[in-house]
Structure formats: structure tokens, C-alpha cells
Amino acid sequence: QMAHQAERQGWHLYLVGGAVRDVLLADSSAELALTDIDLVVDGFYQAAQVGAGVSLAQGIKHSHPEVDLQVYGRFQTAALVWHRDGDSSLASLMIDIATARTEFYPYPAANPEVEASSIRQDLYRRDFTINAMAIRLTQPGAGLLLDFFGGWVDLHHRCVRVLHANSFIEDPTRIYRAVRFAVRLAFQIDPQTEGFIHHALDSGIYTQMQQQVAKVPALQTRLKNELKYILEAAYWQPALGLLDKLGALKCLHSQLAMSERLWHQLRRVSRWIQRFDFEHHLVPWQMRLEVLLAELPKSERSRVAKNLQLPQPTIDRLAHLDHLESDWRQTLPACQTPSQIVQQLRRHDLATLLLVSARHPRPLGQIIWRYLTHWAEVRPPLNGHDLKQLGYRPGPRYRQILAALLAATLDGHIQSR
Ligand code: ATP
């Protein structure tokens, strides 16, 4: 429908970006489920008017009122979202429709300015040759592959290659994208492209990123999104290894680098999340990121977390971690009874317990393990309801009696429920 509508207006409609890459990579015998589709509208004889993409999206909304339509004014982009079984939190298909454009970067690492232009220039502003191809969906020439930069050959050589030497200076988050695609698709980063990565990192782009947080918050959002994709993926370990090998963890903080100890901490926190997060409250990628940021000098941790726009509990946890760890290192091993340990730990959430355990397997991790696997489950033989039935009147004494009962149960003086 959209293609017909575009043809009637004298526009071409193109499938672009990752969907083209995935279609060309797909095994022809396997089914390919595209859930995230990018389309670009371009004029037939001249550039399509700004807003052409939005007007096509509005046409779809008109004939499919159940679809969600969002318009991002400044970039003249529209998004159509089909929800799964009427559940507004689950998107089953998302189509972004943009008008072909050129982007100007007013200064490195900035968000682009936009103006209407042609499909070739639109593709030229993309990250890698494998993501810079388009398939025409409109007549004449529907099905035509537009490949101006050698994406097809790179797909066959399994190679991630940028389109120009300044690509990583313009947008350092592309370093993270290069790693993500290389690891996910089992591709190699082209040696010259790797040279551009080193050049960008050596030029101090990461320092610039850290200093420009206030000026370019969008850059930090993109960096956070790339980190999220990497740290939540099944391939997070090889991806993190490659980022470290390239020296790209410097984009987060100039002193951040992987070590054997940090790898152990990350693997430990991942195992403990699986073991203890029964209600799935924790966000594994965020926990892994917390472990990484906890490796920074203590005065820097929460600042970097804030720059990355991580949630407030994460920022607070990192801000108080040092104080809590020194406190626990002194007090927990000195506890004489389980009830004393429970009294200290029960005030803290699972994320805090896991973070500290991952960083200090002995003795803190051992104590916390015992707490989580055993003591946290212990219940006294009587509860508030029983006390009421025994004739006690509800009041502040209740809490004291129940606490004393719990302590006596934990310490083995009475049998648990
Ligand atoms: P995925 O399958 O992981 O979603 P994708 O290629 O669709 O991969 P998106 O992040 O959805 O990745 O981006 C869509 C397209 O937008 C990319 O294929 C690429 O052409 C372009 N793009 C995205 N981010 C950048 C960037 N930082 N610099 C240049 N082009 C980008």
C-alpha cells in the first residue's frame, strides 16, 4: 500500500539498513522474520519534499487505525508500530519511514542536522557498507539493489567496513556498533577500518565524549543503547573482549580496561542473577555494567553512571558502594550469629547483595550466599496472625516479639515454622 501511494506521488520507496543486510544474508530456505524495518522515501526526478515519509505513514494510519503512529518532527521521520495481541508494551512490527536526507555534523560527535536530499547521500551517512544498501520497493525497477559502497562484496567477505575515514570521529558509538556486528554476525572488522578506530581513540575522542555530556546528551544515550545491546546479548563476552582489545572501553572512562579479576566478577554476577533473581526484577545488562563501573575509581563511578543516564538506584548503589563494602568487610565476618548477619543484610536489595558478592567472593560473597540460600528463607514458628489468636493486642510490641522469634529461630534456639 505504501509503495503504491509513493508511486502515485512520484516518489521511490526503499528498504534500507539492517533489513537489507539481513535479507541478503538469509539462507533462502529459512524463514526470515523482520520486526524492525527502515524505509526511506526519495523523489523520482528531484528530492522528495521534506515530510514525504510522514505523509506515507499517515496514509497507513488512515487505513489501519489500530497502528500506532509517532512522528519525530526535527528529523522528519515517522514510526508505525503494530502491537502484539493488543498489548501496548509489546511491538511485533516497527516500521520507520524517513525522507532521504543528508546529515551535516556541525562538530565531531554531535547530533546531525538534517536537510532533504537523495537516497545516495542518505546511504552515505550510514555506518558500514553492509548497512548502507537499499532495495527499491516501487516501480519502475522494484527489487533493484542499490549498493554504492561495496556492501554486497563485504557481506560475502564477512567484513565490517566503514564508508569513510572520519566515521568514528563523527560518531564514536560506531566503534561499539562495529564490534557488535562483527561478533554477532561472525564477521571481521576490516584492517583499515580497525586502523580508523585506533586513530579515533588515539585522537582523544573518548575524552571529548566525556566532556561533551552536557552538550550532547544524545551521544550518551546512543552509547548507552549500544552498551545495552552488547551486554544483554548472548555474545556479551566476546564482544566485551573485542571492545577491550581495541581499547574502546576508554569511551566509558579513560581508566577502564578488562582484567582477569573483572572477567571473574562479571561471570559471577551473571551466574548469581540466574540463581537468585526468581522474580526477574534485575536487568542483567545493567548489573554487568554496574560491575564494570564499580571497577572505576570510587569518586568517578556514579558520575559515569549518571552521564550514561542509568537509573537512579544504579547511580545510588555505585555512589555508596565503597562505604558499604568497607562497612561489611569489618562487620559481617565479625558477626557471631546468623541473626546478626540477617539484621544487616535484610535492609539491602538483591542487586546490592549481588554486586558486592561478585566483587568480594571471600569472605563477603560466602556470607551473602549463605544468607540468600538459607537464612533469608527462615520463618519463625509464629506470625502476627498467631499472636493475635493467642490474645496479644496488635501494637509496636508485635514487631519486637516477631523479631525476637525470628532471631531465636535463625540462631537455632527454636524450630522454624
Ligand atoms: P539490528 O539488526 O541490530 O537492529 P540495524 O542495522 O537495523 O541492526 P539499527 O541500530 O536499527 O541497526 O540502525 C538501523 C540503520 O541505521 C543501520 O543499519 C545503519 O544503516 C543506520 N545507523 C544506525 N546507527 C548508526 C550510526 N551510529 N551511524 C550511522 N548509521 C547508523
XYZ file of C-alpha atoms and ligand atoms in Angstrom:
448
model
C 0.000 0.000 0.000
C 2.768 2.403 0.903
C 4.640 1.641 -2.328
C 1.515 2.371 -4.416
C 0.922 5.569 -2.527
C 4.569 6.612 -3.099
C 4.345 5.793 -6.830
C 1.230 7.939 -7.147
C 3.171 10.854 -5.638
C 6.144 10.307 -7.948
C 8.366 9.036 -5.139
C 10.514 5.965 -4.717
C 10.318 3.932 -1.558
C 13.357 1.941 -0.376
C 14.012 -0.732 2.194
C 17.323 0.313 3.791
C 19.832 -0.533 6.504
C 19.844 -3.660 8.654
C 16.805 -5.250 6.996
C 18.553 -5.260 3.600
C 21.657 -6.784 5.177
C 19.558 -9.476 6.884
C 17.567 -10.252 3.726
C 20.781 -10.664 1.716
C 22.383 -12.768 4.434
C 19.380 -15.008 4.996
C 19.503 -18.601 3.965
C 16.913 -18.765 1.161
C 15.385 -21.920 2.643
C 14.894 -20.372 6.101
C 12.076 -18.074 7.116
C 13.198 -14.528 7.925
C 11.094 -12.583 10.411
C 11.807 -8.873 10.096
C 10.466 -6.982 13.079
C 12.308 -3.708 12.697
C 12.153 -2.187 9.237
C 13.615 1.064 7.967
C 12.174 2.686 4.838
C 13.351 5.774 3.005
C 11.370 7.862 0.534
C 13.166 9.632 -2.272
C 11.931 11.805 -5.110
C 11.737 10.375 -8.599
C 13.111 13.352 -10.534
C 14.112 15.523 -7.602
C 14.391 15.179 -3.848
C 11.070 14.302 -2.210
C 9.628 17.144 -0.231
C 10.550 17.171 3.434
C 7.816 15.235 5.226
C 7.153 12.749 2.403
C 7.857 9.839 4.764
C 5.472 11.227 7.336
C 2.717 11.617 4.769
C 3.110 7.955 3.653
C 2.917 6.858 7.282
C -0.213 8.931 7.773
C -1.759 7.120 4.788
C -1.183 3.765 6.531
C -2.569 5.070 9.799
C -5.664 6.215 7.947
C -6.403 2.750 6.564
C -5.126 0.860 9.662
C -6.302 2.875 12.662
C -5.086 0.146 15.062
C -1.476 1.045 14.242
C 0.441 3.476 16.458
C 1.913 6.428 14.568
C 4.675 8.565 16.031
C 6.257 11.497 14.235
C 9.691 12.837 15.098
C 9.439 16.373 13.813
C 13.004 17.559 13.657
C 14.223 14.561 11.660
C 11.037 14.262 9.614
C 10.762 10.599 10.488
C 7.638 8.608 11.257
C 7.338 5.307 13.089
C 4.476 2.853 12.667
C 4.131 0.258 15.396
C 1.939 -2.828 15.301
C 1.344 -4.227 18.796
C 1.190 -7.888 19.630
C -2.278 -9.037 20.691
C -3.309 -5.535 21.637
C -0.574 -5.321 24.308
C 0.783 -1.782 24.001
C 4.120 -2.748 25.587
C 4.937 -5.423 23.002
C 5.748 -4.306 19.472
C 5.517 -7.059 16.894
C 6.471 -4.901 13.927
C 8.017 -1.470 13.776
C 8.475 0.472 10.562
C 10.480 3.683 10.486
C 9.908 5.883 7.467
C 12.311 8.702 6.720
C 12.713 11.109 3.856
C 16.074 10.742 2.066
C 18.436 13.169 3.668
C 21.982 14.313 4.130
C 23.238 14.908 7.638
C 25.751 17.560 8.490
C 27.792 17.185 11.634
C 28.377 20.703 12.975
C 31.226 19.329 15.107
C 32.530 15.837 15.805
C 30.369 13.576 17.975
C 27.377 15.887 17.622
C 23.872 15.001 16.659
C 23.298 15.559 12.972
C 21.458 18.445 11.354
C 19.074 17.362 8.639
C 18.015 18.524 5.208
C 16.183 16.824 2.361
C 18.432 15.131 -0.193
C 18.760 11.944 -2.177
C 18.969 8.238 -1.410
C 22.672 8.006 -2.249
C 23.538 10.667 0.277
C 21.184 9.094 2.771
C 23.073 5.811 2.412
C 26.436 7.584 2.563
C 25.740 8.869 6.059
C 25.320 5.307 7.383
C 27.808 3.388 9.471
C 29.071 0.370 7.490
C 28.934 -0.742 3.884
C 26.836 -3.794 4.876
C 24.260 -1.423 6.401
C 24.362 1.080 3.538
C 22.432 -0.747 0.834
C 18.837 -0.232 -0.286
C 16.234 -2.302 -2.131
C 13.723 -0.353 -4.211
C 10.110 -1.246 -3.448
C 8.445 0.954 -6.079
C 8.091 0.764 -9.858
C 9.878 1.216 -12.141
C 12.691 -1.047 -11.024
C 11.092 -2.614 -7.937
C 13.523 -5.155 -6.411
C 16.617 -3.261 -7.585
C 19.548 -3.386 -5.128
C 21.293 -0.049 -4.614
C 24.842 -0.754 -3.482
C 27.073 2.279 -3.981
C 29.795 1.364 -1.493
C 30.554 -2.333 -1.958
C 28.243 -3.705 0.747
C 27.387 -6.832 -1.242
C 31.044 -7.821 -1.627
C 31.691 -7.095 2.059
C 28.757 -9.285 3.041
C 30.311 -12.117 1.058
C 33.738 -11.487 2.560
C 32.127 -11.230 6.005
C 33.688 -7.860 6.575
C 32.659 -4.793 8.610
C 33.949 -1.721 6.792
C 33.192 1.980 7.299
C 32.363 4.249 4.408
C 34.948 6.917 5.153
C 37.989 7.577 7.322
C 36.281 10.080 9.647
C 33.376 7.837 10.504
C 34.447 7.090 14.085
C 35.422 10.691 14.773
C 31.956 11.799 13.691
C 30.310 9.200 15.892
C 32.390 7.149 18.341
C 29.414 4.916 19.161
C 30.081 3.342 15.760
C 33.095 1.642 17.376
C 30.643 -0.241 19.584
C 28.409 -0.969 16.593
C 31.359 -2.330 14.592
C 32.151 -4.709 17.440
C 28.504 -5.705 17.840
C 28.069 -6.576 14.163
C 31.448 -8.293 13.901
C 30.745 -10.569 16.867
C 27.057 -11.143 16.175
C 27.499 -11.988 12.506
C 30.900 -13.674 12.950
C 32.462 -11.070 10.611
C 35.932 -9.497 10.794
C 36.496 -5.771 11.159
C 38.362 -4.711 8.016
C 42.022 -3.892 8.935
C 41.808 -0.349 7.538
C 38.594 0.232 9.492
C 40.346 -1.048 12.610
C 43.079 1.496 11.888
C 40.413 4.243 11.801
C 39.139 3.030 15.176
C 42.618 3.300 16.682
C 43.079 6.693 15.098
C 39.786 7.945 16.572
C 40.647 6.590 20.014
C 44.192 7.994 19.857
C 42.828 11.389 18.842
C 41.215 11.603 22.285
C 37.657 11.305 21.055
C 36.747 9.475 24.260
C 37.850 12.409 26.420
C 35.784 14.631 24.201
C 32.790 12.326 24.686
C 33.107 12.508 28.439
C 33.422 16.288 28.386
C 30.577 16.818 25.962
C 27.989 15.005 28.020
C 26.031 18.112 28.841
C 26.370 19.455 25.297
C 25.497 16.242 23.519
C 23.291 14.112 25.777
C 22.072 12.219 22.681
C 25.566 10.817 22.239
C 25.488 9.295 25.712
C 22.036 7.868 25.012
C 23.364 6.193 21.879
C 26.400 4.900 23.763
C 24.143 3.524 26.489
C 21.935 1.828 23.891
C 24.942 0.211 22.223
C 26.231 -0.966 25.598
C 22.815 -2.361 26.379
C 22.662 -4.310 23.091
C 26.122 -5.733 23.742
C 25.755 -6.553 27.425
C 22.333 -8.164 27.074
C 23.299 -10.339 24.104
C 24.313 -13.981 24.390
C 27.645 -12.922 22.854
C 28.444 -10.294 25.501
C 31.742 -11.915 26.475
C 33.453 -11.993 23.049
C 32.041 -8.523 22.311
C 33.394 -7.078 25.536
C 36.703 -8.827 24.863
C 36.923 -7.211 21.432
C 35.992 -3.760 22.776
C 38.771 -4.144 25.319
C 41.261 -5.344 22.710
C 40.509 -2.284 20.590
C 40.897 -0.010 23.632
C 37.299 1.178 23.181
C 36.300 0.848 26.835
C 38.087 4.184 27.133
C 34.943 5.741 25.682
C 33.321 4.984 29.041
C 36.263 6.043 31.169
C 39.920 6.574 30.374
C 40.986 4.012 33.004
C 38.541 1.240 32.202
C 40.159 -1.971 30.942
C 39.389 -5.656 31.383
C 41.400 -7.837 33.757
C 41.137 -11.495 34.810
C 39.599 -10.352 38.081
C 36.964 -8.232 36.317
C 36.043 -11.126 33.998
C 35.536 -13.342 37.049
C 33.336 -10.690 38.648
C 31.190 -10.378 35.521
C 30.755 -14.134 35.156
C 29.973 -14.451 38.849
C 27.294 -11.756 38.799
C 25.727 -13.354 35.701
C 25.563 -16.764 37.416
C 24.125 -15.292 40.609
C 21.424 -13.402 38.683
C 20.293 -16.699 37.159
C 20.399 -18.403 40.522
C 18.670 -15.827 42.721
C 16.563 -13.457 40.644
C 13.470 -15.645 40.799
C 11.119 -12.765 40.098
C 13.229 -11.341 37.283
C 13.491 -7.895 38.831
C 17.123 -7.451 37.872
C 18.241 -6.240 34.480
C 21.262 -8.414 33.612
C 22.930 -5.926 31.235
C 22.649 -3.176 33.832
C 24.108 -5.413 36.524
C 27.048 -6.246 34.257
C 27.528 -2.550 33.572
C 27.438 -1.830 37.310
C 30.227 -4.364 37.830
C 32.241 -2.641 35.092
C 31.658 0.827 36.539
C 32.407 -0.365 40.061
C 35.926 -1.026 38.752
C 36.466 2.729 38.287
C 37.992 4.927 40.983
C 35.301 5.346 43.621
C 34.895 9.074 43.103
C 34.132 8.521 39.386
C 31.634 5.658 39.469
C 28.360 7.447 39.986
C 29.345 10.353 37.718
C 29.912 7.995 34.790
C 26.656 6.172 35.599
C 24.836 9.498 35.622
C 26.379 10.535 32.302
C 25.138 7.299 30.806
C 21.661 8.107 32.142
C 21.451 4.888 34.123
C 18.557 4.566 36.586
C 18.777 6.338 39.939
C 19.068 3.120 42.043
C 22.160 2.190 39.982
C 23.681 5.645 40.467
C 22.981 5.481 44.210
C 24.343 1.958 44.530
C 27.598 2.965 42.879
C 27.803 6.138 44.958
C 27.503 4.206 48.248
C 29.344 1.047 47.263
C 32.693 1.922 48.736
C 31.221 2.902 52.086
C 29.070 -0.232 52.228
C 31.921 -2.551 51.271
C 34.269 -1.177 53.929
C 31.498 -1.404 56.490
C 30.641 -5.017 55.608
C 34.289 -6.083 55.416
C 34.591 -5.128 59.060
C 31.230 -6.105 60.474
C 29.989 -9.201 58.605
C 32.911 -11.579 59.308
C 32.778 -10.442 62.940
C 29.130 -11.456 63.390
C 28.739 -14.248 65.944
C 25.269 -15.451 64.971
C 23.139 -15.769 61.812
C 20.585 -13.358 63.248
C 23.193 -10.587 63.390
C 24.039 -11.162 59.730
C 20.390 -11.210 58.683
C 19.782 -7.996 60.524
C 22.461 -6.278 58.451
C 21.636 -7.767 55.069
C 17.864 -7.742 55.018
C 17.754 -3.961 54.526
C 19.522 -4.246 51.177
C 18.139 -5.158 47.792
C 19.240 -8.158 45.748
C 21.192 -6.008 43.261
C 23.384 -4.610 46.057
C 23.985 -8.059 47.516
C 24.963 -9.490 44.134
C 27.225 -6.575 43.259
C 29.172 -6.887 46.496
C 29.294 -10.703 46.228
C 30.668 -10.515 42.713
C 33.415 -8.148 43.815
C 34.332 -9.857 47.108
C 33.713 -13.592 46.785
C 35.580 -14.180 50.055
C 34.501 -13.679 52.729
C 31.551 -11.384 51.863
C 30.265 -13.453 48.921
C 30.286 -16.618 51.066
C 28.283 -14.944 53.814
C 25.807 -13.415 51.359
C 25.431 -16.792 49.615
C 24.501 -18.415 52.928
C 22.057 -15.591 53.577
C 20.372 -15.904 50.179
C 20.250 -19.700 50.057
C 19.259 -20.307 53.652
C 18.745 -17.591 56.221
C 16.581 -15.301 54.067
C 14.016 -18.123 53.880
C 13.802 -18.838 57.597
C 10.448 -18.008 59.211
C 9.691 -18.016 62.948
C 7.175 -20.599 64.214
C 4.570 -17.909 64.913
C 3.419 -14.966 62.785
C 1.312 -11.893 63.564
C -1.880 -13.808 62.976
C -0.863 -16.452 65.561
C -0.031 -13.758 68.115
C -3.484 -12.278 67.680
C -5.070 -15.669 68.211
C -3.007 -16.070 71.377
C -4.664 -12.908 72.681
C -1.885 -10.342 72.119
C -3.196 -6.978 71.055
C -1.651 -5.584 67.818
C 0.849 -2.787 68.548
C 4.559 -1.942 68.492
C 5.297 -4.889 70.779
C 4.273 -7.190 67.935
C 7.310 -6.182 65.891
C 9.647 -6.752 68.815
C 8.177 -10.176 69.612
C 8.327 -11.271 65.967
C 11.916 -10.010 65.595
C 12.955 -11.883 68.752
C 11.220 -15.034 67.482
C 12.980 -14.768 64.131
C 16.375 -14.254 65.790
C 15.820 -17.250 68.084
C 14.820 -19.378 65.082
C 17.804 -18.271 63.000
C 20.192 -18.978 65.839
C 18.708 -22.453 66.363
C 17.123 -21.851 69.768
C 13.664 -22.716 68.473
C 12.365 -24.681 65.491
C 11.325 -22.794 62.366
C 7.784 -22.896 61.043
P 19.922 -4.558 14.246
O 19.621 -5.770 13.436
O 20.867 -4.816 15.370
O 18.739 -3.741 14.641
P 20.375 -2.465 12.356
O 21.400 -2.400 11.264
O 18.944 -2.496 11.960
O 20.773 -3.698 13.251
P 19.828 -0.081 13.870
O 20.541 0.390 15.101
O 18.403 -0.443 13.974
O 20.689 -1.291 13.335
O 20.032 1.016 12.760
C 19.384 0.958 11.504
C 20.287 1.503 10.408
O 20.573 2.878 10.675
C 21.643 0.808 10.336
O 21.592 -0.332 9.527
C 22.501 1.896 9.758
O 22.339 1.978 8.357
C 21.927 3.169 10.350
N 22.616 3.567 11.600
C 22.274 3.269 12.856
N 23.109 3.815 13.747
C 24.021 4.494 13.032
C 25.151 5.298 13.367
N 25.532 5.482 14.634
N 25.842 5.835 12.349
C 25.454 5.659 11.074
N 24.433 4.908 10.682
C 23.696 4.336 11.646
